[in-house]
mmCIF file of C-alpha atoms in Angstrom:
data_model
loop_
_atom_site.group_PDB
_atom_site.id
_atom_site.type_symbol
_atom_site.label_atom_id
_atom_site.label_comp_id
_atom_site.label_asym_id
_atom_site.label_seq_id
_atom_site.Cartn_x
_atom_site.Cartn_y
_atom_site.Cartn_z
ATOM 1 C CA MET A 1 107.866 73.705 125.772
ATOM 2 C CA PRO A 2 111.423 74.111 124.456
ATOM 3 C CA ALA A 3 113.913 75.850 126.887
ATOM 4 C CA GLY A 4 113.873 79.628 126.435
ATOM 5 C CA GLY A 5 110.355 79.579 125.187
ATOM 6 C CA LEU A 6 107.094 81.234 126.421
ATOM 7 C CA SER A 7 103.559 80.388 126.672
ATOM 8 C CA SER A 8 100.210 82.066 127.364
ATOM 9 C CA SER A 9 96.574 81.028 127.862
ATOM 10 C CA ALA A 10 95.123 84.403 128.773
ATOM 11 C CA ASP A 11 91.633 85.116 127.438
ATOM 12 C CA GLY A 12 91.189 81.618 126.297
ATOM 13 C CA LEU A 13 93.950 81.920 123.655
ATOM 14 C CA SER A 14 97.000 79.664 123.966
ATOM 15 C CA TYR A 15 100.342 79.518 122.141
ATOM 16 C CA VAL A 16 103.903 78.245 122.550
ATOM 17 C CA ASP A 17 106.768 80.176 120.848
ATOM 18 C CA LYS A 18 110.400 81.260 121.186
ATOM 19 C CA HIS A 19 110.733 83.902 123.828
ATOM 20 C CA THR A 20 111.995 86.413 121.235
ATOM 21 C CA TYR A 21 108.709 86.318 119.339
ATOM 22 C CA PRO A 22 105.900 86.993 121.762
ATOM 23 C CA ALA A 23 102.602 88.502 120.555
ATOM 24 C CA ARG A 24 102.248 92.353 120.777
ATOM 25 C CA HIS A 25 99.730 93.786 123.205
ATOM 26 C CA PHE A 26 97.996 97.021 122.445
ATOM 27 C CA THR A 27 96.097 99.621 124.477
ATOM 28 C CA ALA A 28 93.638 102.214 123.445
ATOM 29 C CA ALA A 29 96.477 104.856 123.808
ATOM 30 C CA ASP A 30 98.279 103.079 120.756
ATOM 31 C CA GLY A 31 95.499 104.260 118.398
ATOM 32 C CA ILE A 32 95.282 100.947 116.679
ATOM 33 C CA ARG A 33 91.859 99.313 115.927
ATOM 34 C CA LEU A 34 92.355 95.592 116.549
ATOM 35 C CA VAL A 35 88.972 94.036 116.183
ATOM 36 C CA PRO A 36 88.487 90.910 118.285
ATOM 37 C CA GLY A 37 88.472 87.520 116.445
ATOM 38 C CA GLY A 38 91.817 85.572 116.301
ATOM 39 C CA SER A 39 94.225 88.117 114.754
ATOM 40 C CA SER A 40 98.062 88.278 115.881
ATOM 41 C CA VAL A 41 100.692 90.774 115.715
ATOM 42 C CA ARG A 42 104.261 89.635 116.567
ATOM 43 C CA ALA A 43 106.624 91.804 118.734
ATOM 44 C CA GLY A 44 109.000 93.671 116.460
ATOM 45 C CA ALA A 45 106.225 94.795 114.107
ATOM 46 C CA PHE A 46 105.411 98.488 113.983
ATOM 47 C CA LEU A 47 101.918 99.731 113.460
ATOM 48 C CA ALA A 48 101.249 103.431 113.244
ATOM 49 C CA ARG A 49 98.197 105.174 114.670
ATOM 50 C CA GLY A 50 94.944 104.715 112.732
ATOM 51 C CA VAL A 51 95.835 101.136 111.350
ATOM 52 C CA VAL A 52 92.784 98.945 111.344
ATOM 53 C CA CYS A 53 93.125 95.081 111.697
ATOM 54 C CA MET A 54 90.093 92.988 110.813
ATOM 55 C CA PRO A 55 90.138 89.452 112.115
ATOM 56 C CA PRO A 56 91.722 87.017 111.511
ATOM 57 C CA MET A 57 94.902 88.601 110.065
ATOM 58 C CA TYR A 58 98.530 88.079 110.847
ATOM 59 C CA ILE A 59 101.519 90.580 110.939
ATOM 60 C CA ASN A 60 105.042 89.087 111.275
ATOM 61 C CA ALA A 61 108.072 90.432 112.957
ATOM 62 C CA GLY A 62 109.801 93.436 111.436
ATOM 63 C CA ALA A 63 106.811 94.550 109.414
ATOM 64 C CA TYR A 64 106.039 98.318 109.147
ATOM 65 C CA ILE A 65 102.583 99.481 108.533
ATOM 66 C CA ASP A 66 101.891 103.198 108.235
ATOM 67 C CA GLU A 67 98.944 105.432 109.220
ATOM 68 C CA GLY A 68 95.478 104.599 107.950
ATOM 69 C CA THR A 69 96.145 101.346 106.366
ATOM 70 C CA MET A 70 93.604 98.529 106.757
ATOM 71 C CA VAL A 71 94.736 94.830 107.067
ATOM 72 C CA ASP A 72 91.619 92.967 106.170
ATOM 73 C CA SER A 73 90.445 89.426 107.238
ATOM 74 C CA HIS A 74 92.817 86.536 106.436
ATOM 75 C CA ALA A 75 95.505 88.962 105.115
ATOM 76 C CA LEU A 76 99.178 88.253 105.871
ATOM 77 C CA VAL A 77 101.932 90.832 106.195
ATOM 78 C CA GLY A 78 105.226 88.980 106.070
ATOM 79 C CA SER A 79 108.438 89.753 107.991
ATOM 80 C CA CYS A 80 109.910 93.177 107.303
ATOM 81 C CA ALA A 81 107.360 94.096 104.668
ATOM 82 C CA GLN A 82 106.967 97.849 104.379
ATOM 83 C CA ILE A 83 103.435 99.096 103.950
ATOM 84 C CA GLY A 84 102.758 102.721 103.406
ATOM 85 C CA LYS A 85 99.818 105.180 104.457
ATOM 86 C CA ARG A 86 96.175 104.488 103.574
ATOM 87 C CA VAL A 87 96.818 101.149 101.967
ATOM 88 C CA HIS A 88 94.020 98.622 101.891
ATOM 89 C CA LEU A 89 95.179 95.020 102.007
ATOM 90 C CA SER A 90 91.939 93.153 101.088
ATOM 91 C CA ALA A 91 90.733 89.978 102.366
ATOM 92 C CA ALA A 92 93.220 87.044 101.924
ATOM 93 C CA ALA A 93 95.953 89.255 100.434
ATOM 94 C CA GLN A 94 99.426 87.811 100.990
ATOM 95 C CA ILE A 95 102.455 90.174 101.346
ATOM 96 C CA GLY A 96 105.610 88.019 101.387
ATOM 97 C CA GLY A 97 108.394 88.280 104.021
ATOM 98 C CA VAL A 98 112.142 88.077 104.034
ATOM 99 C CA LEU A 99 112.503 85.136 106.636
ATOM 100 C CA GLU A 100 110.135 82.658 105.163
ATOM 101 C CA PRO A 101 111.126 82.056 102.430
ATOM 102 C CA VAL A 102 114.505 83.593 102.823
ATOM 103 C CA ASN A 103 114.686 86.815 100.548
ATOM 104 C CA ALA A 104 117.229 89.518 100.371
ATOM 105 C CA SER A 105 114.814 92.524 100.118
ATOM 106 C CA PRO A 106 111.475 93.214 101.603
ATOM 107 C CA VAL A 107 108.141 93.749 99.766
ATOM 108 C CA VAL A 108 107.266 97.443 99.597
ATOM 109 C CA ILE A 109 103.804 98.718 99.153
ATOM 110 C CA GLU A 110 103.701 102.484 98.915
ATOM 111 C CA ASP A 111 101.026 105.010 100.045
ATOM 112 C CA ASP A 112 97.472 104.734 98.755
ATOM 113 C CA VAL A 113 97.779 101.356 97.080
ATOM 114 C CA LEU A 114 94.727 99.108 96.937
ATOM 115 C CA VAL A 115 95.674 95.324 97.085
ATOM 116 C CA GLY A 116 92.592 93.293 96.019
ATOM 117 C CA GLY A 117 91.380 90.165 97.582
ATOM 118 C CA ASN A 118 93.636 87.021 97.215
ATOM 119 C CA CYS A 119 96.525 88.977 95.707
ATOM 120 C CA GLY A 120 100.137 87.863 96.424
ATOM 121 C CA VAL A 121 103.194 90.186 96.403
ATOM 122 C CA TYR A 122 106.433 88.402 97.014
ATOM 123 C CA GLU A 123 110.135 88.277 96.654
ATOM 124 C CA GLY A 124 110.860 91.920 97.120
ATOM 125 C CA ALA A 125 108.468 93.346 94.698
ATOM 126 C CA ILE A 126 107.831 97.099 94.811
ATOM 127 C CA VAL A 127 104.288 98.641 94.323
ATOM 128 C CA ARG A 128 104.546 102.363 93.853
ATOM 129 C CA LYS A 129 102.115 104.953 95.174
ATOM 130 C CA GLY A 130 98.449 104.861 94.130
ATOM 131 C CA ALA A 131 98.606 101.533 92.264
ATOM 132 C CA VAL A 132 95.765 99.086 92.221
ATOM 133 C CA LEU A 133 96.215 95.332 92.083
ATOM 134 C CA ALA A 134 92.900 93.747 90.974
ATOM 135 C CA ALA A 135 91.725 90.621 93.005
ATOM 136 C CA GLY A 136 94.007 87.553 92.310
ATOM 137 C CA THR A 137 96.974 89.393 91.009
ATOM 138 C CA ILE A 138 100.231 87.739 91.733
ATOM 139 C CA LEU A 139 103.653 89.488 91.622
ATOM 140 C CA THR A 140 107.070 87.672 92.045
ATOM 141 C CA ARG A 141 110.488 88.178 90.704
ATOM 142 C CA GLY A 142 109.742 86.003 87.846
ATOM 143 C CA THR A 143 106.427 87.526 87.032
ATOM 144 C CA PRO A 144 106.428 89.481 83.682
ATOM 145 C CA VAL A 145 104.087 92.430 83.748
ATOM 146 C CA PHE A 146 102.648 93.474 80.315
ATOM 147 C CA ASN A 147 101.909 97.176 80.147
ATOM 148 C CA LEU A 148 99.108 97.645 77.573
ATOM 149 C CA VAL A 149 99.227 101.397 77.946
ATOM 150 C CA ASN A 150 102.815 101.945 76.558
ATOM 151 C CA GLY A 151 103.604 98.633 75.138
ATOM 152 C CA GLU A 152 106.477 97.483 77.435
ATOM 153 C CA VAL A 153 107.017 94.487 79.569
ATOM 154 C CA LEU A 154 108.287 94.920 83.110
ATOM 155 C CA ARG A 155 110.522 92.369 84.632
ATOM 156 C CA ALA A 156 112.843 92.133 87.607
ATOM 157 C CA THR A 157 116.610 92.060 86.852
ATOM 158 C CA ASP A 158 119.617 90.889 88.741
ATOM 159 C CA GLU A 159 119.981 94.431 90.389
ATOM 160 C CA LEU A 160 116.359 95.432 90.674
ATOM 161 C CA PRO A 161 113.186 93.780 91.827
ATOM 162 C CA LEU A 162 109.854 93.770 89.974
ATOM 163 C CA ILE A 163 108.578 97.468 90.150
ATOM 164 C CA ILE A 164 104.851 98.415 89.495
ATOM 165 C CA PRO A 165 104.554 101.994 88.356
ATOM 166 C CA GLU A 166 102.774 104.695 90.282
ATOM 167 C CA ASN A 167 98.945 104.549 89.706
ATOM 168 C CA ALA A 168 99.106 101.611 87.492
ATOM 169 C CA VAL A 169 95.898 99.329 87.515
ATOM 170 C CA VAL A 170 97.085 95.695 87.356
ATOM 171 C CA VAL A 171 94.903 92.715 86.625
ATOM 172 C CA PRO A 172 95.660 88.956 86.364
ATOM 173 C CA GLY A 173 95.813 87.845 82.722
ATOM 174 C CA SER A 174 97.500 85.161 80.724
ATOM 175 C CA ARG A 175 99.790 84.761 77.759
ATOM 176 C CA ALA A 176 99.699 81.929 75.072
ATOM 177 C CA VAL A 177 102.474 79.285 75.002
ATOM 178 C CA THR A 178 103.712 79.614 71.316
ATOM 179 C CA LYS A 179 106.219 76.581 71.245
ATOM 180 C CA GLY A 180 106.156 72.822 71.498
ATOM 181 C CA LYS A 181 103.421 70.826 73.362
ATOM 182 C CA GLY A 182 102.334 74.029 75.113
ATOM 183 C CA GLN A 183 101.187 75.343 71.815
ATOM 184 C CA ALA A 184 99.824 72.117 70.612
ATOM 185 C CA TRP A 185 97.733 71.788 73.739
ATOM 186 C CA GLY A 186 96.484 75.384 73.575
ATOM 187 C CA LEU A 187 98.016 76.273 76.991
ATOM 188 C CA SER A 188 98.517 79.671 78.494
ATOM 189 C CA LEU A 189 100.701 80.970 81.341
ATOM 190 C CA TYR A 190 99.717 83.425 84.068
ATOM 191 C CA ALA A 191 100.878 87.065 83.374
ATOM 192 C CA ALA A 192 99.975 90.351 85.192
ATOM 193 C CA VAL A 193 98.635 93.063 82.897
ATOM 194 C CA ILE A 194 98.590 96.841 83.340
ATOM 195 C CA VAL A 195 95.391 97.863 81.773
ATOM 196 C CA LYS A 196 95.322 101.553 82.697
ATOM 197 C CA TYR A 197 96.457 104.170 85.053
ATOM 198 C CA ARG A 198 94.420 105.170 88.032
ATOM 199 C CA ASP A 199 92.138 108.171 87.586
ATOM 200 C CA ASP A 200 89.100 109.938 89.217
ATOM 201 C CA LYS A 201 86.640 107.118 88.172
ATOM 202 C CA THR A 202 89.049 104.525 89.587
ATOM 203 C CA SER A 203 89.363 106.361 92.805
ATOM 204 C CA LEU A 204 85.728 106.716 93.205
ATOM 205 C CA SER A 205 85.369 102.909 93.441
ATOM 206 C CA THR A 206 87.597 102.924 96.533
ATOM 207 C CA THR A 207 85.460 105.431 98.413
ATOM 208 C CA LEU A 208 83.458 102.681 100.175
ATOM 209 C CA GLU A 209 86.367 101.444 102.120
ATOM 210 C CA ASP A 210 86.822 104.943 103.727
ATOM 211 C CA LEU A 211 83.248 104.822 104.945
ATOM 212 C CA LEU A 212 83.902 101.421 106.560
ATOM 213 C CA ARG A 213 87.026 102.466 108.602
#
């Protein structure tokens, strides 16, 4: 083990890490539901009361997770990511950090957002309150988001990250390549698409998760 490191083998689990990054330990008084099964929360992460962690999941240093949020199995919350209240990070969702890879600003997921399974939100993207990211949606600084509702294309700029509007429902889509070999070969590129804005019907589809908490 390198100098200045730490290790542990308590409860049959073992690790070797830098002494500045131990795993966090919780008690019932913290009000966190951490289901057994291989999850890890690093020291320096903040979890508010009522957060639910389903195994196995991982929360990195500096992350902030607010009240009533569920971090589902195989989900990752990257370093310094900011997650609001009553967010559902579905199975295998990936929220990028600022340390790996190095990035200037954290990903922000605001209150009441549903992040579907296998979604990825990276490079400082901001998802506003109440938005829904359908399974498989990927958001980065270079991802164009085509808004079918009002006919605009959302992109990050030099000054601002990619921002998903409040209550937007975003699904994975594609756009045709219209030049050169891409056109000749009939290729398409990935694109995120806003197909509607959240309404009562959309909200009803998320009721089941409340019953499971």
